[in-house]
Amino acid sequence: SVMPERIAATQADGEYCLMAANGNVFETAWYMRGFEEMFMDFVLNGDLVHEIMKRIVDFYAEHFRKMLSAAKGGIDLVFTADDIGDQRVLMIPLEMWEEFIKPYHARLNETIHEFGVRIIYHSDGSVAEAVPGLLDMGIDVLQALQFSADGMDPAELKQKYGHRLCFEGGVSVQTTLPFGTQEDVRQEVEELITILGKNGGYILGPSHAIQAGTPPENIAAMFDTAENFYPFS
């Protein structure tokens, strides 16, 4: 009931993109079930997995339905998430992801889209193999773009999916921001804007939360470069 009041207060001194959170279906399941146990369930107890996922989506669908109804059009994005990739590959085979996880996000996304709200989806790691399926299940923005993971090439992602998908993130919190120079940060930011920002569809940012110990001057270099670099005519 307080949503309209809070939205109005936030927008009082300028127009911001407002995001509601957080629909992480698979992660919620393994938080309850246990990480190792959940992966065993994929193989040995599929009926239980489906029942757990169904009930989680029942909850999140109602959560966002109530929130977005109360917001009366004031929310622009809903943040959804499920880490499905590690540094090298997907954490489970693609076919298993398509059976046990994808349908439940698709159902949640359908509910969110009923309100005209865009969906931003987060996964770390090597997820290029799953991007066609992520599009099928209805995401609008892919985040956080861990390009240090295997198979995550910004030029290839933009070329294949840039006409259908917005990208957010990408500046490495594993290498460039914590351990690079200011010039390294500037070069990476300029490269990502040049590749992913062509014809629009890119929100620049770090590839995850900026980690403790990151030099403040590198953080400033990321924002300063983003503000001042625009290579497109």
PDB file of C-alpha atoms in Angstrom:
ATOM      1  CA  SER A   1       0.000   0.000   0.000  1.00  0.00           C
ATOM      2  CA  VAL A   2       2.964   2.360   0.491  1.00  0.00           C
ATOM      3  CA  MET A   3       4.344   1.776  -3.014  1.00  0.00           C
ATOM      4  CA  PRO A   4       2.813   4.871  -4.712  1.00  0.00           C
ATOM      5  CA  GLU A   5       4.057   7.114  -1.899  1.00  0.00           C
ATOM      6  CA  ARG A   6       7.592   5.731  -2.048  1.00  0.00           C
ATOM      7  CA  ILE A   7       7.713   5.911  -5.835  1.00  0.00           C
ATOM      8  CA  ALA A   8       6.575   9.534  -5.783  1.00  0.00           C
ATOM      9  CA  ALA A   9       9.203  10.424  -3.176  1.00  0.00           C
ATOM     10  CA  THR A  10      11.942   8.736  -5.199  1.00  0.00           C
ATOM     11  CA  GLN A  11      10.941  10.502  -8.407  1.00  0.00           C
ATOM     12  CA  ALA A  12      10.503  13.928  -6.771  1.00  0.00           C
ATOM     13  CA  ASP A  13      13.914  15.245  -7.827  1.00  0.00           C
ATOM     14  CA  GLY A  14      14.229  13.534 -11.209  1.00  0.00           C
ATOM     15  CA  GLU A  15      13.152  10.546 -13.238  1.00  0.00           C
ATOM     16  CA  TYR A  16      14.813   7.296 -12.228  1.00  0.00           C
ATOM     17  CA  CYS A  17      14.533   3.745 -13.505  1.00  0.00           C
ATOM     18  CA  LEU A  18      12.949   1.869 -10.606  1.00  0.00           C
ATOM     19  CA  MET A  19      13.489  -1.837 -10.088  1.00  0.00           C
ATOM     20  CA  ALA A  20      11.692  -4.328  -7.857  1.00  0.00           C
ATOM     21  CA  ALA A  21      13.397  -7.486  -6.644  1.00  0.00           C
ATOM     22  CA  ASN A  22      14.005 -10.430  -6.337  1.00  0.00           C
ATOM     23  CA  GLY A  23      12.736 -13.501  -8.215  1.00  0.00           C
ATOM     24  CA  ASN A  24      15.409 -16.201  -7.832  1.00  0.00           C
ATOM     25  CA  VAL A  25      13.562 -19.497  -8.276  1.00  0.00           C
ATOM     26  CA  PHE A  26      16.305 -22.137  -8.402  1.00  0.00           C
ATOM     27  CA  GLU A  27      18.396 -20.433  -5.739  1.00  0.00           C
ATOM     28  CA  THR A  28      15.432 -20.251  -3.379  1.00  0.00           C
ATOM     29  CA  ALA A  29      14.925 -23.995  -3.897  1.00  0.00           C
ATOM     30  CA  TRP A  30      18.485 -24.962  -3.034  1.00  0.00           C
ATOM     31  CA  TYR A  31      18.632 -22.488  -0.147  1.00  0.00           C
ATOM     32  CA  MET A  32      15.886 -24.620   1.399  1.00  0.00           C
ATOM     33  CA  ARG A  33      16.917 -28.037   0.134  1.00  0.00           C
ATOM     34  CA  GLY A  34      20.699 -27.704   0.286  1.00  0.00           C
ATOM     35  CA  PHE A  35      23.000 -27.201  -2.708  1.00  0.00           C
ATOM     36  CA  GLU A  36      24.323 -30.750  -3.064  1.00  0.00           C
ATOM     37  CA  GLU A  37      20.963 -32.308  -2.216  1.00  0.00           C
ATOM     38  CA  MET A  38      19.224 -30.234  -4.886  1.00  0.00           C
ATOM     39  CA  PHE A  39      21.599 -31.447  -7.565  1.00  0.00           C
ATOM     40  CA  MET A  40      21.014 -35.032  -6.450  1.00  0.00           C
ATOM     41  CA  ASP A  41      17.285 -34.391  -6.673  1.00  0.00           C
ATOM     42  CA  PHE A  42      17.639 -33.364 -10.327  1.00  0.00           C
ATOM     43  CA  VAL A  43      18.866 -36.879 -11.036  1.00  0.00           C
ATOM     44  CA  LEU A  44      17.004 -39.011  -8.494  1.00  0.00           C
ATOM     45  CA  ASN A  45      13.869 -37.153  -7.428  1.00  0.00           C
ATOM     46  CA  GLY A  46      12.541 -35.062 -10.311  1.00  0.00           C
ATOM     47  CA  ASP A  47       8.940 -35.039  -9.082  1.00  0.00           C
ATOM     48  CA  LEU A  48      10.022 -33.375  -5.838  1.00  0.00           C
ATOM     49  CA  VAL A  49      12.012 -30.748  -7.763  1.00  0.00           C
ATOM     50  CA  HIS A  50       8.973 -29.855  -9.859  1.00  0.00           C
ATOM     51  CA  GLU A  51       6.777 -29.576  -6.787  1.00  0.00           C
ATOM     52  CA  ILE A  52       9.246 -27.342  -4.961  1.00  0.00           C
ATOM     53  CA  MET A  53       9.711 -25.111  -7.997  1.00  0.00           C
ATOM     54  CA  LYS A  54       5.976 -24.844  -8.569  1.00  0.00           C
ATOM     55  CA  ARG A  55       5.365 -23.645  -5.025  1.00  0.00           C
ATOM     56  CA  ILE A  56       8.233 -21.151  -5.174  1.00  0.00           C
ATOM     57  CA  VAL A  57       6.840 -19.641  -8.365  1.00  0.00           C
ATOM     58  CA  ASP A  58       3.368 -19.530  -6.813  1.00  0.00           C
ATOM     59  CA  PHE A  59       4.888 -17.359  -4.085  1.00  0.00           C
ATOM     60  CA  TYR A  60       6.951 -15.073  -6.339  1.00  0.00           C
ATOM     61  CA  ALA A  61       4.163 -14.627  -8.886  1.00  0.00           C
ATOM     62  CA  GLU A  62       1.806 -13.449  -6.157  1.00  0.00           C
ATOM     63  CA  HIS A  63       4.556 -11.310  -4.584  1.00  0.00           C
ATOM     64  CA  PHE A  64       5.157  -9.406  -7.817  1.00  0.00           C
ATOM     65  CA  ARG A  65       1.479  -9.312  -8.749  1.00  0.00           C
ATOM     66  CA  LYS A  66       0.692  -7.500  -5.495  1.00  0.00           C
ATOM     67  CA  MET A  67       3.740  -5.226  -5.734  1.00  0.00           C
ATOM     68  CA  LEU A  68       3.217  -4.219  -9.355  1.00  0.00           C
ATOM     69  CA  SER A  69      -0.513  -3.728  -8.887  1.00  0.00           C
ATOM     70  CA  ALA A  70       0.156  -1.355  -6.007  1.00  0.00           C
ATOM     71  CA  ALA A  71       2.877   0.464  -7.987  1.00  0.00           C
ATOM     72  CA  LYS A  72       0.333   1.509 -10.662  1.00  0.00           C
ATOM     73  CA  GLY A  73       2.883   1.618 -13.472  1.00  0.00           C
ATOM     74  CA  GLY A  74       5.674   3.203 -11.431  1.00  0.00           C
ATOM     75  CA  ILE A  75       8.071   0.244 -11.612  1.00  0.00           C
ATOM     76  CA  ASP A  76      10.196  -0.189 -14.757  1.00  0.00           C
ATOM     77  CA  LEU A  77      12.158  -3.388 -14.108  1.00  0.00           C
ATOM     78  CA  VAL A  78      11.846  -6.559 -12.071  1.00  0.00           C
ATOM     79  CA  PHE A  79      15.115  -8.217 -11.077  1.00  0.00           C
ATOM     80  CA  THR A  80      15.119 -11.999 -11.421  1.00  0.00           C
ATOM     81  CA  ALA A  81      18.102 -14.259 -10.901  1.00  0.00           C
ATOM     82  CA  ASP A  82      19.507 -17.744 -10.772  1.00  0.00           C
ATOM     83  CA  ASP A  83      23.206 -18.466 -11.000  1.00  0.00           C
ATOM     84  CA  ILE A  84      23.377 -21.335 -13.495  1.00  0.00           C
ATOM     85  CA  GLY A  85      26.982 -21.040 -14.701  1.00  0.00           C
ATOM     86  CA  ASP A  86      30.370 -21.536 -13.116  1.00  0.00           C
ATOM     87  CA  GLN A  87      33.678 -20.240 -14.475  1.00  0.00           C
ATOM     88  CA  ARG A  88      33.796 -22.842 -17.258  1.00  0.00           C
ATOM     89  CA  VAL A  89      30.363 -24.272 -18.095  1.00  0.00           C
ATOM     90  CA  LEU A  90      26.736 -24.432 -17.028  1.00  0.00           C
ATOM     91  CA  MET A  91      26.389 -26.004 -13.584  1.00  0.00           C
ATOM     92  CA  ILE A  92      23.902 -28.555 -14.919  1.00  0.00           C
ATOM     93  CA  PRO A  93      23.387 -29.913 -18.447  1.00  0.00           C
ATOM     94  CA  LEU A  94      21.318 -27.617 -20.655  1.00  0.00           C
ATOM     95  CA  GLU A  95      18.612 -30.264 -21.046  1.00  0.00           C
ATOM     96  CA  MET A  96      18.242 -30.542 -17.277  1.00  0.00           C
ATOM     97  CA  TRP A  97      18.009 -26.738 -16.967  1.00  0.00           C
ATOM     98  CA  GLU A  98      15.301 -26.725 -19.655  1.00  0.00           C
ATOM     99  CA  GLU A  99      13.307 -29.353 -17.756  1.00  0.00           C
ATOM    100  CA  PHE A 100      13.606 -28.208 -14.158  1.00  0.00           C
ATOM    101  CA  ILE A 101      14.288 -24.446 -14.129  1.00  0.00           C
ATOM    102  CA  LYS A 102      13.389 -22.717 -17.393  1.00  0.00           C
ATOM    103  CA  PRO A 103       9.611 -23.442 -17.336  1.00  0.00           C
ATOM    104  CA  TYR A 104       9.217 -21.902 -13.898  1.00  0.00           C
ATOM    105  CA  HIS A 105      11.007 -18.689 -14.801  1.00  0.00           C
ATOM    106  CA  ALA A 106       8.895 -18.538 -17.961  1.00  0.00           C
ATOM    107  CA  ARG A 107       5.746 -18.694 -15.857  1.00  0.00           C
ATOM    108  CA  LEU A 108       7.011 -15.997 -13.487  1.00  0.00           C
ATOM    109  CA  ASN A 109       8.078 -13.783 -16.397  1.00  0.00           C
ATOM    110  CA  GLU A 110       4.659 -14.095 -17.987  1.00  0.00           C
ATOM    111  CA  THR A 111       3.092 -12.758 -14.795  1.00  0.00           C
ATOM    112  CA  ILE A 112       5.520  -9.828 -14.655  1.00  0.00           C
ATOM    113  CA  HIS A 113       5.051  -8.938 -18.321  1.00  0.00           C
ATOM    114  CA  GLU A 114       1.300  -8.646 -17.775  1.00  0.00           C
ATOM    115  CA  PHE A 115       2.099  -5.321 -16.071  1.00  0.00           C
ATOM    116  CA  GLY A 116       4.214  -3.999 -18.940  1.00  0.00           C
ATOM    117  CA  VAL A 117       7.376  -4.301 -16.849  1.00  0.00           C
ATOM    118  CA  ARG A 118      10.734  -5.398 -18.282  1.00  0.00           C
ATOM    119  CA  ILE A 119      12.658  -8.311 -16.767  1.00  0.00           C
ATOM    120  CA  ILE A 120      16.347  -8.159 -15.915  1.00  0.00           C
ATOM    121  CA  TYR A 121      17.893 -11.580 -15.285  1.00  0.00           C
ATOM    122  CA  HIS A 122      21.144 -12.189 -13.394  1.00  0.00           C
ATOM    123  CA  SER A 123      23.498 -15.105 -13.673  1.00  0.00           C
ATOM    124  CA  ASP A 124      27.213 -15.213 -13.107  1.00  0.00           C
ATOM    125  CA  GLY A 125      29.513 -17.456 -15.047  1.00  0.00           C
ATOM    126  CA  SER A 126      29.580 -19.149 -18.414  1.00  0.00           C
ATOM    127  CA  VAL A 127      25.974 -18.940 -19.619  1.00  0.00           C
ATOM    128  CA  ALA A 128      26.298 -18.310 -23.380  1.00  0.00           C
ATOM    129  CA  GLU A 129      24.914 -21.773 -24.117  1.00  0.00           C
ATOM    130  CA  ALA A 130      21.690 -20.933 -22.285  1.00  0.00           C
ATOM    131  CA  VAL A 131      21.035 -17.490 -23.811  1.00  0.00           C
ATOM    132  CA  PRO A 132      18.581 -18.746 -26.492  1.00  0.00           C
ATOM    133  CA  GLY A 133      16.586 -20.450 -23.738  1.00  0.00           C
ATOM    134  CA  LEU A 134      16.735 -17.341 -21.549  1.00  0.00           C
ATOM    135  CA  LEU A 135      15.220 -15.386 -24.424  1.00  0.00           C
ATOM    136  CA  ASP A 136      12.541 -18.048 -24.882  1.00  0.00           C
ATOM    137  CA  MET A 137      11.564 -17.757 -21.217  1.00  0.00           C
ATOM    138  CA  GLY A 138      11.048 -14.021 -21.628  1.00  0.00           C
ATOM    139  CA  ILE A 139      13.980 -12.026 -20.247  1.00  0.00           C
ATOM    140  CA  ASP A 140      14.642  -8.498 -21.554  1.00  0.00           C
ATOM    141  CA  VAL A 141      18.033  -7.702 -19.963  1.00  0.00           C
ATOM    142  CA  LEU A 142      20.928 -10.096 -19.255  1.00  0.00           C
ATOM    143  CA  GLN A 143      23.138  -9.276 -16.274  1.00  0.00           C
ATOM    144  CA  ALA A 144      25.987  -9.440 -15.029  1.00  0.00           C
ATOM    145  CA  LEU A 145      28.155 -10.451 -18.031  1.00  0.00           C
ATOM    146  CA  GLN A 146      31.141 -12.228 -16.526  1.00  0.00           C
ATOM    147  CA  PHE A 147      33.368 -12.035 -19.599  1.00  0.00           C
ATOM    148  CA  SER A 148      36.274 -13.691 -17.777  1.00  0.00           C
ATOM    149  CA  ALA A 149      34.234 -16.920 -17.800  1.00  0.00           C
ATOM    150  CA  ASP A 150      34.727 -19.381 -20.657  1.00  0.00           C
ATOM    151  CA  GLY A 151      32.694 -18.753 -23.795  1.00  0.00           C
ATOM    152  CA  MET A 152      31.456 -15.323 -22.744  1.00  0.00           C
ATOM    153  CA  ASP A 153      32.448 -13.126 -25.675  1.00  0.00           C
ATOM    154  CA  PRO A 154      30.835  -9.657 -25.813  1.00  0.00           C
ATOM    155  CA  ALA A 155      31.097  -9.310 -29.597  1.00  0.00           C
ATOM    156  CA  GLU A 156      29.494 -12.706 -30.198  1.00  0.00           C
ATOM    157  CA  LEU A 157      26.673 -12.068 -27.717  1.00  0.00           C
ATOM    158  CA  LYS A 158      25.953  -8.682 -29.281  1.00  0.00           C
ATOM    159  CA  GLN A 159      26.043 -10.047 -32.821  1.00  0.00           C
ATOM    160  CA  LYS A 160      23.776 -13.002 -32.068  1.00  0.00           C
ATOM    161  CA  TYR A 161      21.308 -11.514 -29.615  1.00  0.00           C
ATOM    162  CA  GLY A 162      21.676  -7.728 -29.538  1.00  0.00           C
ATOM    163  CA  HIS A 163      18.562  -7.222 -31.668  1.00  0.00           C
ATOM    164  CA  ARG A 164      16.458  -8.957 -28.989  1.00  0.00           C
ATOM    165  CA  LEU A 165      18.326  -8.491 -25.740  1.00  0.00           C
ATOM    166  CA  CYS A 166      19.718  -5.657 -23.633  1.00  0.00           C
ATOM    167  CA  PHE A 167      22.965  -6.242 -21.712  1.00  0.00           C
ATOM    168  CA  GLU A 168      24.005  -4.910 -18.288  1.00  0.00           C
ATOM    169  CA  GLY A 169      27.341  -5.151 -16.483  1.00  0.00           C
ATOM    170  CA  GLY A 170      30.589  -6.554 -17.846  1.00  0.00           C
ATOM    171  CA  VAL A 171      33.413  -4.550 -16.231  1.00  0.00           C
ATOM    172  CA  SER A 172      35.370  -7.258 -14.474  1.00  0.00           C
ATOM    173  CA  VAL A 173      35.281  -7.423 -10.683  1.00  0.00           C
ATOM    174  CA  GLN A 174      37.643 -10.411 -10.857  1.00  0.00           C
ATOM    175  CA  THR A 175      40.516  -8.740 -12.690  1.00  0.00           C
ATOM    176  CA  THR A 176      40.280  -5.201 -14.066  1.00  0.00           C
ATOM    177  CA  LEU A 177      38.580  -3.266 -11.291  1.00  0.00           C
ATOM    178  CA  PRO A 178      40.436  -4.770  -8.312  1.00  0.00           C
ATOM    179  CA  PHE A 179      43.849  -5.399  -9.892  1.00  0.00           C
ATOM    180  CA  GLY A 180      44.136  -3.282 -13.053  1.00  0.00           C
ATOM    181  CA  THR A 181      45.351   0.269 -13.507  1.00  0.00           C
ATOM    182  CA  GLN A 182      43.088   3.223 -14.184  1.00  0.00           C
ATOM    183  CA  GLU A 183      44.115   2.975 -17.828  1.00  0.00           C
ATOM    184  CA  ASP A 184      43.139  -0.726 -17.867  1.00  0.00           C
ATOM    185  CA  VAL A 185      39.705   0.245 -16.548  1.00  0.00           C
ATOM    186  CA  ARG A 186      39.312   3.000 -19.156  1.00  0.00           C
ATOM    187  CA  GLN A 187      40.266   0.662 -21.975  1.00  0.00           C
ATOM    188  CA  GLU A 188      37.848  -2.057 -20.850  1.00  0.00           C
ATOM    189  CA  VAL A 189      34.974   0.383 -20.412  1.00  0.00           C
ATOM    190  CA  GLU A 190      35.581   1.915 -23.838  1.00  0.00           C
ATOM    191  CA  GLU A 191      35.760  -1.533 -25.450  1.00  0.00           C
ATOM    192  CA  LEU A 192      32.513  -2.686 -23.868  1.00  0.00           C
ATOM    193  CA  ILE A 193      30.665   0.500 -24.799  1.00  0.00           C
ATOM    194  CA  THR A 194      31.963   0.266 -28.388  1.00  0.00           C
ATOM    195  CA  ILE A 195      30.895  -3.372 -28.774  1.00  0.00           C
ATOM    196  CA  LEU A 196      27.752  -3.684 -26.659  1.00  0.00           C
ATOM    197  CA  GLY A 197      26.524  -0.092 -26.929  1.00  0.00           C
ATOM    198  CA  LYS A 198      26.311   0.021 -30.714  1.00  0.00           C
ATOM    199  CA  ASN A 199      22.711   0.836 -31.693  1.00  0.00           C
ATOM    200  CA  GLY A 200      21.822   0.967 -28.005  1.00  0.00           C
ATOM    201  CA  GLY A 201      20.933  -1.869 -25.673  1.00  0.00           C
ATOM    202  CA  TYR A 202      23.747  -1.662 -23.128  1.00  0.00           C
ATOM    203  CA  ILE A 203      23.784  -0.542 -19.492  1.00  0.00           C
ATOM    204  CA  LEU A 204      27.398  -0.306 -18.374  1.00  0.00           C
ATOM    205  CA  GLY A 205      28.331  -1.539 -14.907  1.00  0.00           C
ATOM    206  CA  PRO A 206      30.532  -3.968 -12.977  1.00  0.00           C
ATOM    207  CA  SER A 207      30.222  -7.698 -13.569  1.00  0.00           C
ATOM    208  CA  HIS A 208      28.961  -8.090  -9.990  1.00  0.00           C
ATOM    209  CA  ALA A 209      29.127  -6.134  -6.749  1.00  0.00           C
ATOM    210  CA  ILE A 210      32.382  -4.192  -6.535  1.00  0.00           C
ATOM    211  CA  GLN A 211      34.540  -6.107  -4.076  1.00  0.00           C
ATOM    212  CA  ALA A 212      36.238  -4.891  -0.908  1.00  0.00           C
ATOM    213  CA  GLY A 213      39.774  -3.721  -1.577  1.00  0.00           C
ATOM    214  CA  THR A 214      39.030  -2.355  -5.047  1.00  0.00           C
ATOM    215  CA  PRO A 215      40.990   0.913  -5.514  1.00  0.00           C
ATOM    216  CA  PRO A 216      38.565   3.859  -5.365  1.00  0.00           C
ATOM    217  CA  GLU A 217      40.373   5.523  -8.281  1.00  0.00           C
ATOM    218  CA  ASN A 218      39.494   2.504 -10.470  1.00  0.00           C
ATOM    219  CA  ILE A 219      35.840   2.822  -9.532  1.00  0.00           C
ATOM    220  CA  ALA A 220      35.968   6.532 -10.385  1.00  0.00           C
ATOM    221  CA  ALA A 221      37.689   5.739 -13.695  1.00  0.00           C
ATOM    222  CA  MET A 222      34.848   3.387 -14.643  1.00  0.00           C
ATOM    223  CA  PHE A 223      32.171   6.010 -14.021  1.00  0.00           C
ATOM    224  CA  ASP A 224      34.151   8.903 -15.508  1.00  0.00           C
ATOM    225  CA  THR A 225      34.860   6.957 -18.697  1.00  0.00           C
ATOM    226  CA  ALA A 226      31.247   5.875 -19.011  1.00  0.00           C
ATOM    227  CA  GLU A 227      30.095   9.472 -18.672  1.00  0.00           C
ATOM    228  CA  ASN A 228      32.522  10.929 -21.184  1.00  0.00           C
ATOM    229  CA  PHE A 229      33.029   8.225 -23.831  1.00  0.00           C
ATOM    230  CA  TYR A 230      30.544   8.070 -26.690  1.00  0.00           C
ATOM    231  CA  PRO A 231      31.988   6.622 -29.912  1.00  0.00           C
ATOM    232  CA  PHE A 232      28.811   6.651 -31.966  1.00  0.00           C
ATOM    233  CA  SER A 233      27.881   9.395 -34.400  1.00  0.00           C
TER     234      SER A 233
END
